[in-house]
mmCIF file of C-alpha atoms in Angstrom:
data_model
loop_
_atom_site.group_PDB
_atom_site.id
_atom_site.type_symbol
_atom_site.label_atom_id
_atom_site.label_comp_id
_atom_site.label_asym_id
_atom_site.label_seq_id
_atom_site.Cartn_x
_atom_site.Cartn_y
_atom_site.Cartn_z
ATOM 1 C CA MET A 46 0.029 0.040 0.027
ATOM 2 C CA SER A 47 2.758 2.339 0.811
ATOM 3 C CA SER A 48 4.499 1.511 -2.319
ATOM 4 C CA MET A 49 1.515 2.465 -4.354
ATOM 5 C CA ALA A 50 1.234 5.797 -2.781
ATOM 6 C CA SER A 51 4.935 6.489 -3.296
ATOM 7 C CA SER A 52 4.426 5.710 -7.077
ATOM 8 C CA ARG A 53 1.633 8.039 -7.393
ATOM 9 C CA ARG A 54 3.651 10.906 -5.854
ATOM 10 C CA CYS A 55 6.496 10.351 -8.263
ATOM 11 C CA LEU A 56 3.997 10.430 -11.274
ATOM 12 C CA ARG A 57 2.452 13.806 -9.954
ATOM 13 C CA THR A 58 6.140 15.145 -9.420
ATOM 14 C CA ALA A 59 7.115 14.214 -12.903
ATOM 15 C CA ALA A 60 3.988 15.979 -14.330
ATOM 16 C CA ILE A 61 4.759 19.115 -12.505
ATOM 17 C CA ALA A 62 8.456 19.260 -13.665
ATOM 18 C CA THR A 63 7.147 18.718 -17.277
ATOM 19 C CA LEU A 64 4.796 21.591 -16.825
ATOM 20 C CA VAL A 65 7.516 23.884 -15.535
ATOM 21 C CA VAL A 66 9.930 23.141 -18.544
ATOM 22 C CA LEU A 67 7.069 23.888 -20.949
ATOM 23 C CA THR A 68 6.146 27.051 -19.291
ATOM 24 C CA ALA A 69 9.748 28.240 -19.212
ATOM 25 C CA GLY A 70 10.086 27.523 -22.808
ATOM 26 C CA ALA A 71 6.760 29.461 -23.790
ATOM 27 C CA CYS A 72 7.947 32.498 -21.709
ATOM 28 C CA GLY A 73 11.206 32.740 -23.617
ATOM 29 C CA SER A 74 12.187 35.756 -25.833
ATOM 30 C CA GLU A 75 10.847 35.719 -29.499
ATOM 31 C CA PRO A 76 13.316 34.838 -31.973
ATOM 32 C CA ALA A 77 14.729 37.809 -33.865
ATOM 33 C CA LYS A 78 13.005 38.679 -37.035
ATOM 34 C CA GLY A 79 14.778 38.858 -40.388
ATOM 35 C CA THR A 80 18.396 37.972 -41.209
ATOM 36 C CA PRO A 81 21.423 39.785 -40.070
ATOM 37 C CA VAL A 82 22.720 42.656 -42.185
ATOM 38 C CA THR A 83 26.546 42.634 -42.595
ATOM 39 C CA ARG A 84 28.819 45.281 -43.951
ATOM 40 C CA PRO A 85 28.095 45.321 -47.767
ATOM 41 C CA LYS A 86 30.880 44.852 -50.249
ATOM 42 C CA ALA A 87 29.573 48.123 -51.975
ATOM 43 C CA PRO A 88 28.292 50.628 -49.581
ATOM 44 C CA ALA A 89 25.255 52.531 -50.366
ATOM 45 C CA LEU A 90 26.205 55.635 -52.342
ATOM 46 C CA ASP A 91 25.044 59.142 -51.702
ATOM 47 C CA ALA A 92 24.410 59.684 -55.415
ATOM 48 C CA VAL A 93 24.311 57.462 -58.539
ATOM 49 C CA ALA A 94 23.814 57.858 -62.248
ATOM 50 C CA PRO A 95 23.204 55.666 -65.252
ATOM 51 C CA GLN A 96 26.308 53.981 -66.605
ATOM 52 C CA HIS A 97 26.014 55.604 -70.036
ATOM 53 C CA PRO A 98 26.820 59.134 -70.937
ATOM 54 C CA ALA A 99 24.488 61.827 -69.815
ATOM 55 C CA PRO A 100 22.823 63.908 -72.733
ATOM 56 C CA GLY A 101 24.581 67.127 -73.315
ATOM 57 C CA GLU A 102 23.100 70.704 -73.043
ATOM 58 C CA LYS A 103 21.682 70.571 -76.634
ATOM 59 C CA ALA A 104 20.369 66.969 -76.441
ATOM 60 C CA PRO A 105 16.584 66.359 -77.429
ATOM 61 C CA VAL A 106 14.451 66.959 -74.551
ATOM 62 C CA LEU A 107 13.159 63.301 -74.647
ATOM 63 C CA GLU A 108 16.834 62.102 -74.102
ATOM 64 C CA LYS A 109 17.145 64.170 -71.137
ATOM 65 C CA ILE A 110 13.805 62.880 -69.632
ATOM 66 C CA LYS A 111 14.773 59.243 -70.242
ATOM 67 C CA TYR A 112 18.228 60.078 -68.403
ATOM 68 C CA GLU A 113 16.363 61.475 -65.424
ATOM 69 C CA LEU A 114 13.819 58.629 -65.075
ATOM 70 C CA GLU A 115 16.750 56.116 -65.141
ATOM 71 C CA THR A 116 18.452 57.951 -62.416
ATOM 72 C CA ARG A 117 15.099 57.921 -60.298
ATOM 73 C CA VAL A 118 14.868 54.265 -60.729
ATOM 74 C CA LEU A 119 18.343 53.811 -59.627
ATOM 75 C CA ARG A 120 17.635 55.766 -56.438
ATOM 76 C CA MET A 121 14.439 53.739 -55.732
ATOM 77 C CA GLY A 122 16.830 50.695 -55.977
ATOM 78 C CA GLY A 123 18.947 51.911 -53.225
ATOM 79 C CA MET A 124 21.776 53.455 -55.277
ATOM 80 C CA VAL A 125 22.891 50.053 -56.524
ATOM 81 C CA PRO A 126 25.010 50.829 -59.715
ATOM 82 C CA LYS A 127 23.729 48.560 -62.256
ATOM 83 C CA PRO A 128 22.947 49.092 -66.033
ATOM 84 C CA THR A 129 19.739 50.865 -67.084
ATOM 85 C CA SER A 130 18.059 51.564 -70.314
ATOM 86 C CA SER A 131 14.832 53.191 -71.251
ATOM 87 C CA THR A 132 12.418 53.658 -74.171
ATOM 88 C CA CYS A 133 9.320 55.906 -74.729
ATOM 89 C CA ASP A 134 6.368 55.522 -77.043
ATOM 90 C CA THR A 135 7.040 58.969 -78.739
ATOM 91 C CA ASP A 136 10.005 59.909 -80.880
ATOM 92 C CA ALA A 137 10.261 63.554 -79.524
ATOM 93 C CA VAL A 138 8.875 66.105 -77.171
ATOM 94 C CA GLY A 139 7.690 69.439 -78.811
ATOM 95 C CA ASP A 140 6.607 72.793 -77.614
ATOM 96 C CA LYS A 141 2.979 71.618 -77.031
ATOM 97 C CA PRO A 142 1.789 69.563 -74.038
ATOM 98 C CA GLN A 143 2.044 65.895 -74.432
ATOM 99 C CA LYS A 144 1.255 62.652 -72.718
ATOM 100 C CA PHE A 145 3.310 59.588 -73.351
ATOM 101 C CA THR A 146 4.744 56.586 -71.539
ATOM 102 C CA CYS A 147 8.389 55.624 -70.827
ATOM 103 C CA ASN A 148 9.831 52.321 -69.705
ATOM 104 C CA VAL A 149 13.000 52.096 -67.601
ATOM 105 C CA THR A 150 14.553 48.622 -67.469
ATOM 106 C CA TYR A 151 16.724 47.869 -64.450
ATOM 107 C CA LEU A 152 18.184 44.593 -63.345
ATOM 108 C CA GLY A 153 15.772 42.755 -65.829
ATOM 109 C CA ILE A 154 12.561 44.437 -64.695
ATOM 110 C CA ASP A 155 10.512 47.193 -66.402
ATOM 111 C CA VAL A 156 9.432 50.281 -64.295
ATOM 112 C CA PRO A 157 6.966 52.181 -66.609
ATOM 113 C CA PHE A 158 6.140 55.951 -65.911
ATOM 114 C CA ARG A 159 3.415 58.109 -67.337
ATOM 115 C CA VAL A 160 4.802 61.450 -68.583
ATOM 116 C CA ASP A 161 2.910 64.633 -68.943
ATOM 117 C CA THR A 162 4.842 67.667 -70.388
ATOM 118 C CA THR A 163 3.683 71.132 -70.402
ATOM 119 C CA GLY A 164 5.514 72.185 -73.637
ATOM 120 C CA GLY A 165 7.404 75.437 -74.040
ATOM 121 C CA PHE A 166 9.657 76.868 -76.612
ATOM 122 C CA ILE A 167 12.530 77.719 -74.261
ATOM 123 C CA MET A 168 11.826 75.348 -71.373
ATOM 124 C CA THR A 169 9.919 72.045 -71.087
ATOM 125 C CA GLN A 170 8.625 70.958 -67.533
ATOM 126 C CA TYR A 171 7.197 67.527 -66.977
ATOM 127 C CA THR A 172 5.824 65.223 -64.340
ATOM 128 C CA ALA A 173 6.510 61.476 -64.416
ATOM 129 C CA THR A 174 4.242 59.215 -62.514
ATOM 130 C CA PRO A 175 5.033 55.511 -61.919
ATOM 131 C CA LEU A 176 2.356 53.198 -63.348
ATOM 132 C CA LYS A 177 3.090 49.818 -61.655
ATOM 133 C CA GLY A 178 5.110 50.974 -58.654
ATOM 134 C CA GLY A 179 8.676 51.568 -57.692
ATOM 135 C CA VAL A 180 11.586 49.252 -57.759
ATOM 136 C CA ILE A 181 13.035 47.541 -54.585
ATOM 137 C CA THR A 182 16.306 45.660 -54.480
ATOM 138 C CA GLY A 183 17.528 43.410 -51.550
ATOM 139 C CA GLU A 184 21.037 44.673 -52.086
ATOM 140 C CA GLY A 185 19.982 48.294 -51.959
ATOM 141 C CA VAL A 186 17.856 47.921 -48.758
ATOM 142 C CA ARG A 187 20.651 46.166 -46.936
ATOM 143 C CA ALA A 188 23.332 48.587 -48.026
ATOM 144 C CA THR A 189 21.123 51.571 -46.949
ATOM 145 C CA ALA A 190 20.099 49.815 -43.581
ATOM 146 C CA TRP A 191 23.858 49.346 -43.006
ATOM 147 C CA LYS A 192 24.741 53.015 -43.908
ATOM 148 C CA ARG A 193 22.059 54.287 -41.669
ATOM 149 C CA TYR A 194 22.370 51.901 -38.563
ATOM 150 C CA GLY A 195 25.249 49.472 -39.088
ATOM 151 C CA THR A 196 27.827 52.130 -39.238
ATOM 152 C CA LEU A 197 26.714 53.314 -35.696
ATOM 153 C CA GLY A 198 28.491 50.210 -34.328
ATOM 154 C CA GLY A 199 27.885 48.404 -31.022
ATOM 155 C CA LYS A 200 24.711 46.822 -30.266
ATOM 156 C CA THR A 201 22.812 48.710 -33.026
ATOM 157 C CA ARG A 202 25.092 47.093 -35.583
ATOM 158 C CA ASP A 203 25.220 43.600 -34.077
ATOM 159 C CA SER A 204 21.231 43.462 -33.784
ATOM 160 C CA LEU A 205 20.509 44.916 -37.342
ATOM 161 C CA ARG A 206 18.495 42.651 -39.399
ATOM 162 C CA CYS A 207 16.232 42.852 -42.528
ATOM 163 C CA ASP A 208 13.444 40.702 -43.956
ATOM 164 C CA ASP A 209 14.488 38.411 -46.868
ATOM 165 C CA ILE A 210 13.980 40.878 -49.933
ATOM 166 C CA PRO A 211 13.969 39.621 -53.556
ATOM 167 C CA THR A 212 16.908 40.756 -55.800
ATOM 168 C CA VAL A 213 14.418 42.967 -57.441
ATOM 169 C CA ARG A 214 10.730 43.563 -57.758
ATOM 170 C CA LEU A 215 7.978 46.225 -58.059
ATOM 171 C CA VAL A 216 6.350 47.554 -54.849
ATOM 172 C CA PRO A 217 3.763 50.327 -54.177
ATOM 173 C CA VAL A 218 5.323 53.871 -54.402
ATOM 174 C CA ASP A 219 4.932 56.087 -51.109
ATOM 175 C CA LYS A 220 3.458 53.190 -48.906
ATOM 176 C CA PRO A 221 4.994 50.441 -46.856
ATOM 177 C CA SER A 222 6.580 48.051 -49.135
ATOM 178 C CA GLY A 223 5.779 44.916 -47.009
ATOM 179 C CA TYR A 224 9.519 44.532 -46.008
ATOM 180 C CA ARG A 225 11.159 45.822 -42.891
ATOM 181 C CA CYS A 226 14.308 46.135 -41.168
ATOM 182 C CA TYR A 227 14.964 45.774 -37.550
ATOM 183 C CA VAL A 228 17.300 47.026 -34.744
ATOM 184 C CA GLY A 229 17.030 44.942 -31.890
ATOM 185 C CA GLU A 230 19.054 46.717 -29.247
ATOM 186 C CA GLY A 231 20.259 50.141 -28.473
ATOM 187 C CA GLY A 232 18.506 53.553 -28.418
ATOM 188 C CA LEU A 233 17.324 52.944 -31.956
ATOM 189 C CA ALA A 234 15.594 49.618 -31.306
ATOM 190 C CA GLY A 235 12.458 49.058 -33.393
ATOM 191 C CA SER A 236 11.212 48.007 -36.719
ATOM 192 C CA TYR A 237 11.384 50.130 -39.818
ATOM 193 C CA ASP A 238 9.254 50.047 -42.923
ATOM 194 C CA VAL A 239 11.156 49.961 -46.237
ATOM 195 C CA ILE A 240 9.315 52.758 -48.287
ATOM 196 C CA ILE A 241 9.993 53.310 -51.962
ATOM 197 C CA GLY A 242 9.224 56.857 -52.774
ATOM 198 C CA GLY A 243 9.043 58.425 -56.264
ATOM 199 C CA ASN A 244 12.759 59.594 -56.012
ATOM 200 C CA GLY A 245 14.366 57.081 -53.711
ATOM 201 C CA LEU A 246 14.265 54.633 -50.845
ATOM 202 C CA SER A 247 13.757 55.462 -47.016
ATOM 203 C CA LEU A 248 13.479 53.461 -43.782
ATOM 204 C CA ARG A 249 10.724 54.790 -41.523
#
């Protein structure tokens, strides 16, 4: 009789021990989000331009617009210096208002813009609106995150992580892209949305 009671006590003790282990595991810290960001081979640049010659002062207006649109796409991509090209569905820009579409190709993806010109014999003004979104690049985001947070060193650098971002893809403009970078420790700890604006990339 006494041995049976002893056996029951052992079973209850084991059950309590198991419960303690499970509870301790559930209360542990959440795993860090994203993957670590390390010093990039090519740091984010302050400025970048297409890898072909810029149009001269007397070049056709359309060539100048195409060059500026390629520059905008490079900024969206996080200043990653890769080849760009562009085409438009018009042959020239005249002195009367026009509407046309230009397409910039970057890292194998097309970024179309709707272009509206105001015309003008001396000076032509224009606006260019992305039609399908802006371009995001994994390399550009990591390089930008490192430049902003990794270079601060210490815990900020060591805890810096970003979501797994594709090599290149289109995302909404001026809205959260769906991707984030994270600082786990230090005074800047928090999560930051990657936002592709009409003229560049930002972390907010």
